Amino acid sequence: NAGVTQTPKFQVLKTGQSMTLQCAQDMNHNSMYWYRQDPGMGLRLIYYSASEGTTDKGEVPNGYNVSRLNKREFSLRLESAAPSQTSVYFCASSEVDAGELFFGEGSRLTVL
Amino acid sequence: ELKVEQNPLFLSMQEGKNYTIYCNYSTTSDRLYWYRQDPGKSLESLFVLLSNGAVKQEGRLMASLDTKARLSTLHITAAVHDLSATYFCAVGSYNNNDMRFGAGTRLTVKP
């Protein structure tokens, strides 16, 4: 049971570089989410997707773009990375809107 | 805007003691979740609470929801070291997909 798979697990970028975090789930869930986790701030929602082809902004969307490629995959792109985007990123999925979340293992991103 | 507050943020307790973590939220919601996170790991679901008065128990942990007070509690009974972790509550709504998390409670259980 793979569940939610994120890649890469670790990444170091220089300021201004771009990269894409990939996420795939094999549970046939409709909703997918991208969160970032920073010390003392819990998880903050970046973007979510209620279904294939739809995406919505969350609490902290600035500096990010997303693509819901199909039902399984939801990618997060940083077009021009900034040190403030240094964080741990989690992808999650749920069967229904705002349902119980199933998380990937996380991607630790450092922007120098 | 939905805001979620947890307290305490840090909790150090002796094995065998009881304690409660509180989760308050600012707007009407019909679903609340508790998650556990071990250091350097991902989050795993503990409890799903979907109605007023809901109570769920698993081992030494019990969660409850009072939607009128906009309050959920996570009660720890006779704590053991294995419960040391960070616990998060999260609040969502059927009306949208916006799931908001509390800042987390870092629990340390000492022998």
PDB file of C-alpha atoms in Angstrom:
ATOM      1  CA  ASN A   1       0.000   0.000   0.000  1.00  0.00           C
ATOM      2  CA  ALA A   2       1.827   3.091  -1.247  1.00  0.00           C
ATOM      3  CA  GLY A   3      -0.840   5.616  -0.129  1.00  0.00           C
ATOM      4  CA  VAL A   4       0.515   9.117  -0.830  1.00  0.00           C
ATOM      5  CA  THR A   5       3.942   9.354  -2.433  1.00  0.00           C
ATOM      6  CA  GLN A   6       5.964  12.569  -2.604  1.00  0.00           C
ATOM      7  CA  THR A   7       9.171  13.296  -4.451  1.00  0.00           C
ATOM      8  CA  PRO A   8      11.792  14.459  -3.853  1.00  0.00           C
ATOM      9  CA  LYS A   9      12.261  13.915  -0.116  1.00  0.00           C
ATOM     10  CA  PHE A  10      15.062  16.451   0.137  1.00  0.00           C
ATOM     11  CA  GLN A  11      16.037  19.355  -2.086  1.00  0.00           C
ATOM     12  CA  VAL A  12      18.425  22.303  -1.809  1.00  0.00           C
ATOM     13  CA  LEU A  13      17.873  25.257  -4.111  1.00  0.00           C
ATOM     14  CA  LYS A  14      19.510  28.594  -4.668  1.00  0.00           C
ATOM     15  CA  THR A  15      17.402  31.739  -4.550  1.00  0.00           C
ATOM     16  CA  GLY A  16      15.658  32.244  -7.881  1.00  0.00           C
ATOM     17  CA  GLN A  17      15.768  28.626  -8.992  1.00  0.00           C
ATOM     18  CA  SER A  18      12.597  26.763  -9.836  1.00  0.00           C
ATOM     19  CA  MET A  19      11.447  23.277  -8.946  1.00  0.00           C
ATOM     20  CA  THR A  20       8.383  21.064  -8.827  1.00  0.00           C
ATOM     21  CA  LEU A  21       7.294  18.801  -5.992  1.00  0.00           C
ATOM     22  CA  GLN A  22       5.419  15.766  -7.201  1.00  0.00           C
ATOM     23  CA  CYS A  23       2.632  13.999  -5.358  1.00  0.00           C
ATOM     24  CA  ALA A  24       0.639  10.920  -6.284  1.00  0.00           C
ATOM     25  CA  GLN A  25      -2.001   8.940  -4.410  1.00  0.00           C
ATOM     26  CA  ASP A  26      -3.343   5.495  -5.160  1.00  0.00           C
ATOM     27  CA  MET A  27      -6.441   5.570  -2.938  1.00  0.00           C
ATOM     28  CA  ASN A  28      -8.792   7.000  -5.592  1.00  0.00           C
ATOM     29  CA  HIS A  29      -9.329  10.101  -3.465  1.00  0.00           C
ATOM     30  CA  ASN A  30     -11.014  13.137  -4.947  1.00  0.00           C
ATOM     31  CA  SER A  31      -9.368  15.866  -2.868  1.00  0.00           C
ATOM     32  CA  MET A  32      -5.676  16.642  -2.661  1.00  0.00           C
ATOM     33  CA  TYR A  33      -3.772  19.252  -0.680  1.00  0.00           C
ATOM     34  CA  TRP A  34      -0.380  20.872  -0.311  1.00  0.00           C
ATOM     35  CA  TYR A  35       0.701  22.099   3.127  1.00  0.00           C
ATOM     36  CA  ARG A  36       3.864  23.617   4.449  1.00  0.00           C
ATOM     37  CA  GLN A  37       5.082  23.062   7.997  1.00  0.00           C
ATOM     38  CA  ASP A  38       7.237  25.564   9.806  1.00  0.00           C
ATOM     39  CA  PRO A  39       8.337  25.373  13.454  1.00  0.00           C
ATOM     40  CA  GLY A  40       5.678  26.608  15.865  1.00  0.00           C
ATOM     41  CA  MET A  41       3.135  27.301  13.112  1.00  0.00           C
ATOM     42  CA  GLY A  42       1.468  23.978  12.548  1.00  0.00           C
ATOM     43  CA  LEU A  43       0.557  23.175   8.972  1.00  0.00           C
ATOM     44  CA  ARG A  44      -0.574  25.924   6.634  1.00  0.00           C
ATOM     45  CA  LEU A  45      -2.571  25.163   3.526  1.00  0.00           C
ATOM     46  CA  ILE A  46      -0.980  26.351   0.278  1.00  0.00           C
ATOM     47  CA  TYR A  47      -3.401  25.016  -2.345  1.00  0.00           C
ATOM     48  CA  TYR A  48      -6.004  22.337  -2.591  1.00  0.00           C
ATOM     49  CA  SER A  49      -7.872  20.547  -5.328  1.00  0.00           C
ATOM     50  CA  ALA A  50     -11.364  19.184  -4.848  1.00  0.00           C
ATOM     51  CA  SER A  51     -11.312  17.250  -8.110  1.00  0.00           C
ATOM     52  CA  GLU A  52      -9.375  16.761 -11.307  1.00  0.00           C
ATOM     53  CA  GLY A  53      -9.019  20.040 -13.144  1.00  0.00           C
ATOM     54  CA  THR A  54      -9.885  22.287 -10.206  1.00  0.00           C
ATOM     55  CA  THR A  55      -7.577  24.069  -7.791  1.00  0.00           C
ATOM     56  CA  ASP A  56      -8.118  26.668  -5.083  1.00  0.00           C
ATOM     57  CA  LYS A  57      -5.880  28.878  -3.015  1.00  0.00           C
ATOM     58  CA  GLY A  58      -5.387  28.154   0.642  1.00  0.00           C
ATOM     59  CA  GLU A  59      -3.926  30.260   3.407  1.00  0.00           C
ATOM     60  CA  VAL A  60      -0.438  30.909   1.937  1.00  0.00           C
ATOM     61  CA  PRO A  61      -0.519  30.555  -1.885  1.00  0.00           C
ATOM     62  CA  ASN A  62       1.874  33.356  -2.852  1.00  0.00           C
ATOM     63  CA  GLY A  63       4.976  32.140  -4.681  1.00  0.00           C
ATOM     64  CA  TYR A  64       3.468  28.775  -5.598  1.00  0.00           C
ATOM     65  CA  ASN A  65       1.555  27.239  -8.475  1.00  0.00           C
ATOM     66  CA  VAL A  66      -0.166  23.878  -8.639  1.00  0.00           C
ATOM     67  CA  SER A  67      -1.419  21.457 -11.252  1.00  0.00           C
ATOM     68  CA  ARG A  68      -3.936  18.683 -10.799  1.00  0.00           C
ATOM     69  CA  LEU A  69      -2.737  16.572 -13.664  1.00  0.00           C
ATOM     70  CA  ASN A  70      -5.270  13.809 -13.162  1.00  0.00           C
ATOM     71  CA  LYS A  71      -7.096  12.235 -10.261  1.00  0.00           C
ATOM     72  CA  ARG A  72      -3.922  10.673  -8.901  1.00  0.00           C
ATOM     73  CA  GLU A  73      -1.384  13.485  -9.227  1.00  0.00           C
ATOM     74  CA  PHE A  74      -1.096  16.974  -7.749  1.00  0.00           C
ATOM     75  CA  SER A  75       2.122  18.908  -8.237  1.00  0.00           C
ATOM     76  CA  LEU A  76       3.437  22.042  -6.509  1.00  0.00           C
ATOM     77  CA  ARG A  77       5.763  24.388  -8.385  1.00  0.00           C
ATOM     78  CA  LEU A  78       8.045  27.106  -7.074  1.00  0.00           C
ATOM     79  CA  GLU A  79       8.837  29.370 -10.026  1.00  0.00           C
ATOM     80  CA  SER A  80      11.466  31.503  -8.300  1.00  0.00           C
ATOM     81  CA  ALA A  81      12.439  30.102  -4.928  1.00  0.00           C
ATOM     82  CA  ALA A  82      13.025  32.409  -1.976  1.00  0.00           C
ATOM     83  CA  PRO A  83      14.634  31.683   1.426  1.00  0.00           C
ATOM     84  CA  SER A  84      11.198  32.206   3.027  1.00  0.00           C
ATOM     85  CA  GLN A  85      10.060  29.065   1.226  1.00  0.00           C
ATOM     86  CA  THR A  86      12.476  26.926   3.207  1.00  0.00           C
ATOM     87  CA  SER A  87      10.103  24.484   4.872  1.00  0.00           C
ATOM     88  CA  VAL A  88       8.822  20.942   5.003  1.00  0.00           C
ATOM     89  CA  TYR A  89       6.090  20.362   2.446  1.00  0.00           C
ATOM     90  CA  PHE A  90       3.388  17.755   2.861  1.00  0.00           C
ATOM     91  CA  CYS A  91       0.993  16.487   0.279  1.00  0.00           C
ATOM     92  CA  ALA A  92      -2.242  14.947   1.503  1.00  0.00           C
ATOM     93  CA  SER A  93      -5.390  13.448   0.078  1.00  0.00           C
ATOM     94  CA  SER A  94      -8.898  12.805   1.335  1.00  0.00           C
ATOM     95  CA  GLU A  95     -11.828  10.806   0.047  1.00  0.00           C
ATOM     96  CA  VAL A  96     -14.288  13.654   0.496  1.00  0.00           C
ATOM     97  CA  ASP A  97     -14.082  17.423   0.795  1.00  0.00           C
ATOM     98  CA  ALA A  98     -12.377  18.397   4.063  1.00  0.00           C
ATOM     99  CA  GLY A  99     -12.291  14.757   5.060  1.00  0.00           C
ATOM    100  CA  GLU A 100      -9.742  12.754   7.012  1.00  0.00           C
ATOM    101  CA  LEU A 101      -6.333  13.466   5.521  1.00  0.00           C
ATOM    102  CA  PHE A 102      -3.747  10.907   4.478  1.00  0.00           C
ATOM    103  CA  PHE A 103      -0.281  12.401   4.281  1.00  0.00           C
ATOM    104  CA  GLY A 104       2.826  11.760   2.270  1.00  0.00           C
ATOM    105  CA  GLU A 105       6.181  11.472   4.001  1.00  0.00           C
ATOM    106  CA  GLY A 106       7.080  15.109   3.388  1.00  0.00           C
ATOM    107  CA  SER A 107       9.636  16.970   1.302  1.00  0.00           C
ATOM    108  CA  ARG A 108      12.272  19.021   3.065  1.00  0.00           C
ATOM    109  CA  LEU A 109      13.196  22.045   0.968  1.00  0.00           C
ATOM    110  CA  THR A 110      16.052  24.425   1.739  1.00  0.00           C
ATOM    111  CA  VAL A 111      16.482  27.634  -0.244  1.00  0.00           C
ATOM    112  CA  LEU A 112      19.871  29.292   0.139  1.00  0.00           C
TER     113      LEU A 112
ATOM    114  CA  GLU B   1     -11.666  33.317   8.569  1.00  0.00           C
ATOM    115  CA  LEU B   2     -11.322  30.035  10.395  1.00  0.00           C
ATOM    116  CA  LYS B   3      -8.705  30.107  13.140  1.00  0.00           C
ATOM    117  CA  VAL B   4      -7.666  27.163  15.269  1.00  0.00           C
ATOM    118  CA  GLU B   5      -5.932  27.512  18.621  1.00  0.00           C
ATOM    119  CA  GLN B   6      -4.386  24.716  20.624  1.00  0.00           C
ATOM    120  CA  ASN B   7      -3.128  24.816  24.152  1.00  0.00           C
ATOM    121  CA  PRO B   8      -0.824  24.118  25.664  1.00  0.00           C
ATOM    122  CA  LEU B   9       1.824  24.259  22.946  1.00  0.00           C
ATOM    123  CA  PHE B  10       4.294  22.359  25.106  1.00  0.00           C
ATOM    124  CA  LEU B  11       3.446  19.739  27.674  1.00  0.00           C
ATOM    125  CA  SER B  12       5.845  17.779  29.827  1.00  0.00           C
ATOM    126  CA  MET B  13       4.272  15.163  32.028  1.00  0.00           C
ATOM    127  CA  GLN B  14       5.219  12.232  34.189  1.00  0.00           C
ATOM    128  CA  GLU B  15       4.316   8.708  33.250  1.00  0.00           C
ATOM    129  CA  GLY B  16       1.058   7.649  34.834  1.00  0.00           C
ATOM    130  CA  LYS B  17      -0.437  11.149  34.961  1.00  0.00           C
ATOM    131  CA  ASN B  18      -3.505  12.478  33.188  1.00  0.00           C
ATOM    132  CA  TYR B  19      -3.788  15.616  31.124  1.00  0.00           C
ATOM    133  CA  THR B  20      -5.964  17.336  28.536  1.00  0.00           C
ATOM    134  CA  ILE B  21      -5.075  19.207  25.359  1.00  0.00           C
ATOM    135  CA  TYR B  22      -7.560  21.810  24.157  1.00  0.00           C
ATOM    136  CA  CYS B  23      -8.470  22.852  20.638  1.00  0.00           C
ATOM    137  CA  ASN B  24     -10.627  25.943  20.080  1.00  0.00           C
ATOM    138  CA  TYR B  25     -11.820  27.167  16.713  1.00  0.00           C
ATOM    139  CA  SER B  26     -13.380  30.406  15.587  1.00  0.00           C
ATOM    140  CA  THR B  27     -16.230  29.599  13.183  1.00  0.00           C
ATOM    141  CA  THR B  28     -18.907  26.988  12.820  1.00  0.00           C
ATOM    142  CA  SER B  29     -17.561  23.649  11.721  1.00  0.00           C
ATOM    143  CA  ASP B  30     -18.923  20.159  11.460  1.00  0.00           C
ATOM    144  CA  ARG B  31     -15.762  18.137  11.426  1.00  0.00           C
ATOM    145  CA  LEU B  32     -12.659  17.990  13.552  1.00  0.00           C
ATOM    146  CA  TYR B  33      -9.613  15.761  13.384  1.00  0.00           C
ATOM    147  CA  TRP B  34      -6.699  14.871  15.620  1.00  0.00           C
ATOM    148  CA  TYR B  35      -3.333  13.856  14.183  1.00  0.00           C
ATOM    149  CA  ARG B  36      -0.098  12.639  15.682  1.00  0.00           C
ATOM    150  CA  GLN B  37       3.368  13.452  14.382  1.00  0.00           C
ATOM    151  CA  ASP B  38       6.591  11.815  15.575  1.00  0.00           C
ATOM    152  CA  PRO B  39       9.831  13.803  15.125  1.00  0.00           C
ATOM    153  CA  GLY B  40      10.937  13.887  11.503  1.00  0.00           C
ATOM    154  CA  LYS B  41       7.921  11.889  10.404  1.00  0.00           C
ATOM    155  CA  SER B  42       4.638  12.514   8.676  1.00  0.00           C
ATOM    156  CA  LEU B  43       1.233  12.928  10.302  1.00  0.00           C
ATOM    157  CA  GLU B  44      -1.068  10.044  11.058  1.00  0.00           C
ATOM    158  CA  SER B  45      -4.751  10.285  11.775  1.00  0.00           C
ATOM    159  CA  LEU B  46      -5.905   9.551  15.328  1.00  0.00           C
ATOM    160  CA  PHE B  47      -9.543  10.590  15.543  1.00  0.00           C
ATOM    161  CA  VAL B  48     -12.335  11.829  13.295  1.00  0.00           C
ATOM    162  CA  LEU B  49     -15.123  13.747  15.073  1.00  0.00           C
ATOM    163  CA  LEU B  50     -18.109  14.626  12.932  1.00  0.00           C
ATOM    164  CA  SER B  51     -20.916  15.647  15.254  1.00  0.00           C
ATOM    165  CA  ASN B  52     -21.653  17.513  18.445  1.00  0.00           C
ATOM    166  CA  GLY B  53     -20.998  15.340  21.458  1.00  0.00           C
ATOM    167  CA  ALA B  54     -18.859  12.861  19.514  1.00  0.00           C
ATOM    168  CA  VAL B  55     -16.430  10.929  21.683  1.00  0.00           C
ATOM    169  CA  LYS B  56     -13.768   8.566  20.396  1.00  0.00           C
ATOM    170  CA  GLN B  57     -11.278   6.505  22.383  1.00  0.00           C
ATOM    171  CA  GLU B  58      -8.188   4.605  21.395  1.00  0.00           C
ATOM    172  CA  GLY B  59      -6.026   3.176  24.147  1.00  0.00           C
ATOM    173  CA  ARG B  60      -4.980   5.939  26.542  1.00  0.00           C
ATOM    174  CA  LEU B  61      -6.317   8.728  24.318  1.00  0.00           C
ATOM    175  CA  MET B  62      -9.864  10.033  24.213  1.00  0.00           C
ATOM    176  CA  ALA B  63     -11.133  12.851  22.005  1.00  0.00           C
ATOM    177  CA  SER B  64     -14.394  14.757  22.258  1.00  0.00           C
ATOM    178  CA  LEU B  65     -16.149  17.506  20.348  1.00  0.00           C
ATOM    179  CA  ASP B  66     -18.488  20.269  21.505  1.00  0.00           C
ATOM    180  CA  THR B  67     -19.570  22.167  18.400  1.00  0.00           C
ATOM    181  CA  LYS B  68     -21.598  24.687  20.370  1.00  0.00           C
ATOM    182  CA  ALA B  69     -18.545  25.729  22.375  1.00  0.00           C
ATOM    183  CA  ARG B  70     -16.321  25.261  19.302  1.00  0.00           C
ATOM    184  CA  LEU B  71     -14.041  23.132  21.438  1.00  0.00           C
ATOM    185  CA  SER B  72     -12.419  19.745  21.170  1.00  0.00           C
ATOM    186  CA  THR B  73     -10.350  18.035  23.831  1.00  0.00           C
ATOM    187  CA  LEU B  74      -7.780  15.270  23.673  1.00  0.00           C
ATOM    188  CA  HIS B  75      -7.505  13.567  27.045  1.00  0.00           C
ATOM    189  CA  ILE B  76      -4.505  11.482  27.979  1.00  0.00           C
ATOM    190  CA  THR B  77      -4.965   8.864  30.683  1.00  0.00           C
ATOM    191  CA  ALA B  78      -2.027   7.343  32.578  1.00  0.00           C
ATOM    192  CA  ALA B  79       0.541   8.618  30.119  1.00  0.00           C
ATOM    193  CA  VAL B  80       3.347   6.373  28.887  1.00  0.00           C
ATOM    194  CA  HIS B  81       6.582   7.307  27.124  1.00  0.00           C
ATOM    195  CA  ASP B  82       5.309   6.002  23.764  1.00  0.00           C
ATOM    196  CA  LEU B  83       2.785   8.829  23.687  1.00  0.00           C
ATOM    197  CA  SER B  84       5.562  11.414  23.339  1.00  0.00           C
ATOM    198  CA  ALA B  85       4.869  13.195  20.024  1.00  0.00           C
ATOM    199  CA  THR B  86       3.306  16.359  18.626  1.00  0.00           C
ATOM    200  CA  TYR B  87      -0.474  16.359  18.448  1.00  0.00           C
ATOM    201  CA  PHE B  88      -2.416  18.524  16.023  1.00  0.00           C
ATOM    202  CA  CYS B  89      -6.074  19.293  15.750  1.00  0.00           C
ATOM    203  CA  ALA B  90      -7.513  20.274  12.380  1.00  0.00           C
ATOM    204  CA  VAL B  91     -10.882  21.792  11.574  1.00  0.00           C
ATOM    205  CA  GLY B  92     -12.750  21.667   8.302  1.00  0.00           C
ATOM    206  CA  SER B  93     -16.174  22.196   6.821  1.00  0.00           C
ATOM    207  CA  TYR B  94     -18.438  20.527   4.294  1.00  0.00           C
ATOM    208  CA  ASN B  95     -18.831  23.884   2.567  1.00  0.00           C
ATOM    209  CA  ASN B  96     -15.274  24.132   1.400  1.00  0.00           C
ATOM    210  CA  ASN B  97     -12.063  22.235   1.333  1.00  0.00           C
ATOM    211  CA  ASP B  98     -10.152  24.577   3.582  1.00  0.00           C
ATOM    212  CA  MET B  99      -8.746  22.489   6.431  1.00  0.00           C
ATOM    213  CA  ARG B 100      -6.983  24.540   9.111  1.00  0.00           C
ATOM    214  CA  PHE B 101      -4.540  23.165  11.645  1.00  0.00           C
ATOM    215  CA  GLY B 102      -3.670  24.244  15.149  1.00  0.00           C
ATOM    216  CA  ALA B 103      -0.022  24.988  15.955  1.00  0.00           C
ATOM    217  CA  GLY B 104       0.394  21.625  17.624  1.00  0.00           C
ATOM    218  CA  THR B 105       1.079  20.436  21.164  1.00  0.00           C
ATOM    219  CA  ARG B 106       4.479  18.902  21.745  1.00  0.00           C
ATOM    220  CA  LEU B 107       4.018  16.253  24.417  1.00  0.00           C
ATOM    221  CA  THR B 108       6.922  14.779  26.319  1.00  0.00           C
ATOM    222  CA  VAL B 109       6.237  11.963  28.761  1.00  0.00           C
ATOM    223  CA  LYS B 110       9.010  11.421  31.277  1.00  0.00           C
ATOM    224  CA  PRO B 111       9.594   8.227  33.256  1.00  0.00           C
TER     225      PRO B 111
END
